[in-house]
mmCIF file of C-alpha atoms in Angstrom:
data_model
loop_
_atom_site.group_PDB
_atom_site.id
_atom_site.type_symbol
_atom_site.label_atom_id
_atom_site.label_comp_id
_atom_site.label_asym_id
_atom_site.label_seq_id
_atom_site.Cartn_x
_atom_site.Cartn_y
_atom_site.Cartn_z
ATOM 1 C CA MET A 1 -11.193 -47.950 12.317
ATOM 2 C CA ARG A 2 -14.116 -50.317 12.598
ATOM 3 C CA ILE A 3 -17.765 -49.344 12.139
ATOM 4 C CA LYS A 4 -20.331 -52.096 12.697
ATOM 5 C CA ASN A 5 -23.839 -52.573 11.227
ATOM 6 C CA ASN A 6 -26.601 -49.963 11.284
ATOM 7 C CA VAL A 7 -24.428 -47.036 12.327
ATOM 8 C CA TYR A 8 -25.686 -43.591 11.322
ATOM 9 C CA VAL A 9 -22.949 -41.062 10.573
ATOM 10 C CA ALA A 10 -24.588 -37.676 9.949
ATOM 11 C CA PRO A 11 -23.268 -34.869 7.752
ATOM 12 C CA ASN A 12 -20.199 -33.004 9.006
ATOM 13 C CA VAL A 13 -19.089 -35.737 11.399
ATOM 14 C CA SER A 14 -15.301 -35.811 11.679
ATOM 15 C CA ILE A 15 -13.774 -39.191 12.499
ATOM 16 C CA ARG A 16 -10.100 -38.266 12.827
ATOM 17 C CA ALA A 17 -8.261 -41.531 13.128
ATOM 18 C CA ASP A 18 -4.993 -39.765 12.333
ATOM 19 C CA GLU A 19 -3.130 -39.793 15.664
ATOM 20 C CA GLY A 20 -4.793 -42.080 18.174
ATOM 21 C CA THR A 21 -6.124 -45.309 16.708
ATOM 22 C CA PRO A 22 -7.927 -47.666 16.431
ATOM 23 C CA PHE A 23 -11.552 -46.548 16.820
ATOM 24 C CA TYR A 24 -14.427 -48.993 17.276
ATOM 25 C CA ILE A 25 -18.068 -47.992 16.778
ATOM 26 C CA SER A 26 -20.570 -50.729 17.665
ATOM 27 C CA SER A 27 -23.845 -51.511 15.918
ATOM 28 C CA ASN A 28 -26.995 -49.400 16.088
ATOM 29 C CA THR A 29 -25.094 -46.293 17.134
ATOM 30 C CA ASN A 30 -25.645 -42.792 15.768
ATOM 31 C CA LEU A 31 -23.222 -39.903 15.421
ATOM 32 C CA GLN A 32 -25.219 -36.754 14.755
ATOM 33 C CA ASP A 33 -24.263 -33.619 12.817
ATOM 34 C CA GLY A 34 -20.919 -32.079 13.728
ATOM 35 C CA VAL A 35 -19.681 -34.800 16.082
ATOM 36 C CA ILE A 36 -15.889 -35.059 16.332
ATOM 37 C CA LEU A 37 -13.993 -38.236 17.228
ATOM 38 C CA HIS A 38 -10.265 -37.838 17.855
ATOM 39 C CA GLY A 39 -7.686 -39.658 19.950
ATOM 40 C CA LEU A 40 -4.281 -39.088 21.501
ATOM 41 C CA LEU A 41 -1.318 -40.969 20.094
ATOM 42 C CA ASN A 42 -0.440 -44.121 22.072
ATOM 43 C CA LYS A 43 -3.221 -43.691 24.658
ATOM 44 C CA PHE A 44 -5.726 -46.538 24.919
ATOM 45 C CA VAL A 45 -8.636 -48.166 26.710
ATOM 46 C CA SER A 46 -8.745 -51.972 26.877
ATOM 47 C CA VAL A 47 -11.818 -53.942 25.833
ATOM 48 C CA ASP A 48 -11.716 -57.752 25.656
ATOM 49 C CA ASP A 49 -7.906 -57.755 25.683
ATOM 50 C CA LYS A 50 -7.738 -55.313 22.752
ATOM 51 C CA GLU A 51 -6.638 -51.694 22.884
ATOM 52 C CA TYR A 52 -8.645 -48.835 21.369
ATOM 53 C CA SER A 53 -8.198 -45.097 21.270
ATOM 54 C CA ILE A 54 -11.995 -44.774 21.234
ATOM 55 C CA TYR A 55 -14.493 -47.556 21.871
ATOM 56 C CA ILE A 56 -18.194 -46.763 21.447
ATOM 57 C CA GLY A 57 -20.707 -49.433 22.479
ATOM 58 C CA LYS A 58 -24.034 -50.544 20.997
ATOM 59 C CA LYS A 59 -27.068 -48.265 20.726
ATOM 60 C CA VAL A 60 -25.133 -45.121 21.632
ATOM 61 C CA SER A 61 -26.383 -41.669 20.603
ATOM 62 C CA VAL A 62 -23.842 -38.877 20.267
ATOM 63 C CA ALA A 63 -25.743 -35.616 19.722
ATOM 64 C CA HIS A 64 -24.935 -32.598 17.562
ATOM 65 C CA GLY A 65 -21.548 -30.991 18.082
ATOM 66 C CA ALA A 66 -20.288 -33.366 20.768
ATOM 67 C CA LEU A 67 -16.582 -34.224 21.070
ATOM 68 C CA ILE A 68 -15.418 -37.731 21.954
ATOM 69 C CA HIS A 69 -11.655 -37.614 22.502
ATOM 70 C CA GLY A 70 -9.660 -40.714 23.247
ATOM 71 C CA PRO A 71 -8.580 -42.453 25.216
ATOM 72 C CA CYS A 72 -12.251 -43.061 25.834
ATOM 73 C CA TYR A 73 -14.723 -45.888 26.443
ATOM 74 C CA ILE A 74 -18.450 -45.263 25.939
ATOM 75 C CA GLY A 75 -20.642 -48.150 27.146
ATOM 76 C CA ASN A 76 -23.804 -49.492 25.519
ATOM 77 C CA LYS A 77 -26.958 -47.334 25.425
ATOM 78 C CA VAL A 78 -25.152 -44.133 26.434
ATOM 79 C CA PHE A 79 -26.484 -40.731 25.376
ATOM 80 C CA VAL A 80 -23.931 -37.948 24.876
ATOM 81 C CA GLY A 81 -25.724 -34.593 24.670
ATOM 82 C CA PHE A 82 -25.338 -31.584 22.426
ATOM 83 C CA LYS A 83 -21.854 -30.007 22.590
ATOM 84 C CA ALA A 84 -20.799 -32.336 25.419
ATOM 85 C CA ILE A 85 -17.135 -33.328 25.739
ATOM 86 C CA VAL A 86 -15.943 -36.759 26.808
ATOM 87 C CA TYR A 87 -12.150 -36.950 27.040
ATOM 88 C CA ASN A 88 -9.986 -39.539 28.764
ATOM 89 C CA ALA A 89 -12.933 -41.174 30.517
ATOM 90 C CA ILE A 90 -14.841 -44.421 30.896
ATOM 91 C CA ILE A 91 -18.618 -44.070 30.661
ATOM 92 C CA GLY A 92 -20.812 -46.878 32.006
ATOM 93 C CA GLU A 93 -23.791 -48.397 30.208
ATOM 94 C CA GLY A 94 -27.022 -46.398 30.119
ATOM 95 C CA THR A 95 -25.444 -43.140 31.263
ATOM 96 C CA VAL A 96 -26.906 -39.846 30.023
ATOM 97 C CA ILE A 97 -24.445 -36.981 29.578
ATOM 98 C CA SER A 98 -26.456 -33.806 29.153
ATOM 99 C CA TYR A 99 -25.722 -30.857 26.880
ATOM 100 C CA ASN A 100 -22.545 -28.794 27.403
ATOM 101 C CA ALA A 101 -21.286 -31.215 30.059
ATOM 102 C CA VAL A 102 -17.627 -32.231 30.299
ATOM 103 C CA VAL A 103 -16.381 -35.606 31.545
ATOM 104 C CA THR A 104 -12.573 -35.845 31.739
ATOM 105 C CA ASN A 105 -9.413 -36.555 33.784
ATOM 106 C CA ASP A 106 -9.543 -40.350 33.689
ATOM 107 C CA VAL A 107 -12.844 -40.546 35.584
ATOM 108 C CA ARG A 108 -15.049 -43.625 35.533
ATOM 109 C CA VAL A 109 -18.764 -42.932 35.442
ATOM 110 C CA SER A 110 -20.827 -45.863 36.735
ATOM 111 C CA ALA A 111 -23.713 -47.343 34.747
ATOM 112 C CA ASN A 112 -27.029 -45.487 34.498
ATOM 113 C CA ARG A 113 -25.754 -42.158 35.846
ATOM 114 C CA PHE A 114 -26.916 -38.675 34.888
ATOM 115 C CA VAL A 115 -24.444 -35.904 34.111
ATOM 116 C CA PRO A 116 -26.441 -32.641 34.357
ATOM 117 C CA PRO A 117 -26.316 -29.816 31.786
ATOM 118 C CA GLY A 118 -23.050 -27.883 31.935
ATOM 119 C CA ALA A 119 -21.515 -30.114 34.615
ATOM 120 C CA ASN A 120 -17.740 -30.500 34.782
ATOM 121 C CA ILE A 121 -16.990 -34.031 35.962
ATOM 122 C CA ASP A 122 -13.218 -33.896 36.358
ATOM 123 C CA THR A 123 -12.655 -35.855 39.583
ATOM 124 C CA GLN A 124 -13.669 -39.349 40.624
ATOM 125 C CA GLU A 125 -15.476 -37.854 43.620
ATOM 126 C CA LYS A 126 -17.752 -35.853 41.301
ATOM 127 C CA ALA A 127 -18.354 -38.947 39.156
ATOM 128 C CA ASN A 128 -19.230 -41.031 42.226
ATOM 129 C CA ALA A 129 -21.760 -38.403 43.353
ATOM 130 C CA LEU A 130 -23.817 -38.516 40.132
ATOM 131 C CA ILE A 131 -27.459 -39.552 40.528
ATOM 132 C CA ARG A 132 -29.227 -42.283 38.573
ATOM 133 C CA VAL A 133 -30.714 -41.229 35.234
ATOM 134 C CA PRO A 134 -34.157 -39.632 35.804
ATOM 135 C CA LYS A 135 -37.015 -41.342 33.961
ATOM 136 C CA ASP A 136 -37.709 -38.380 31.631
ATOM 137 C CA GLU A 137 -34.036 -38.196 30.570
ATOM 138 C CA GLU A 138 -33.959 -41.940 29.960
ATOM 139 C CA GLU A 139 -37.093 -41.697 27.793
ATOM 140 C CA PHE A 140 -35.631 -38.777 25.810
ATOM 141 C CA ALA A 141 -32.411 -40.702 25.134
ATOM 142 C CA ARG A 142 -34.377 -43.779 24.046
ATOM 143 C CA GLU A 143 -36.515 -41.707 21.656
ATOM 144 C CA VAL A 144 -33.446 -40.085 20.058
ATOM 145 C CA GLN A 145 -31.973 -43.548 19.558
ATOM 146 C CA ARG A 146 -35.217 -44.839 18.017
ATOM 147 C CA VAL A 147 -35.528 -41.957 15.550
ATOM 148 C CA ASN A 148 -31.886 -42.081 14.486
ATOM 149 C CA GLN A 149 -31.994 -45.864 14.093
ATOM 150 C CA GLU A 150 -34.303 -45.422 11.103
ATOM 151 C CA PHE A 151 -31.684 -43.475 9.102
ATOM 152 C CA PRO A 152 -29.248 -46.277 8.114
ATOM 153 C CA ALA A 153 -32.032 -48.267 6.422
ATOM 154 C CA SER A 154 -32.843 -45.252 4.252
ATOM 155 C CA TYR A 155 -29.270 -45.230 2.889
ATOM 156 C CA ASN A 156 -30.139 -48.165 0.629
ATOM 157 C CA LEU A 157 -33.128 -46.295 -0.775
ATOM 158 C CA LEU A 158 -31.027 -43.218 -1.442
ATOM 159 C CA PHE A 159 -27.718 -44.733 -2.498
ATOM 160 C CA GLY A 160 -28.572 -48.293 -3.566
ATOM 161 C CA SER A 161 -28.083 -51.566 -1.745
ATOM 162 C CA HIS A 162 -25.040 -52.659 -3.808
ATOM 163 C CA ARG A 163 -22.035 -51.139 -5.558
ATOM 164 C CA CYS A 164 -20.499 -52.143 -8.860
ATOM 165 C CA SER A 165 -16.719 -52.399 -9.224
ATOM 166 C CA CYS A 166 -16.594 -48.754 -10.370
ATOM 167 C CA GLY A 167 -18.299 -47.608 -7.162
ATOM 168 C CA MET A 168 -21.668 -46.626 -8.652
ATOM 169 C CA PRO A 169 -24.652 -47.606 -6.479
ATOM 170 C CA TYR A 170 -27.512 -49.771 -7.689
ATOM 171 C CA ASN A 171 -30.416 -51.758 -6.238
ATOM 172 C CA HIS A 172 -30.424 -55.497 -6.714
#
């Protein structure tokens, strides 16, 4: 399990690195309330000659109640909508997966594609037919990322910027 800088993990997020591991969460990513990350045992995606159960790129937003189930690769600047499911899939950079959508069955979604609300993308043909992200959806995803990016900095105000050997927070 590796979580990089400036990652926001909201309340009630479940990062279950119990079966499939390792997980990698890149910088400036946010996992909103109720997100679940889980992976299958011995199933991987390869990134830079390393294997991961789940790999999440930079500046990714995973909205409330979404499920990311490995093996799975989520590219940079992806938005995963409310209650969406991404399982056994590769998602290209800048893609927007709308609410209640499902992307599964080893599909590869190209960069900057839009998965509409409630869509079931379970074949490569369906993935190949996806349109480019509409401007309003792109702007919404960017705004969610901007707002959620402010949360990690507030951790230091709330919990302190340092920890003593006993674990108690303090500001230096």
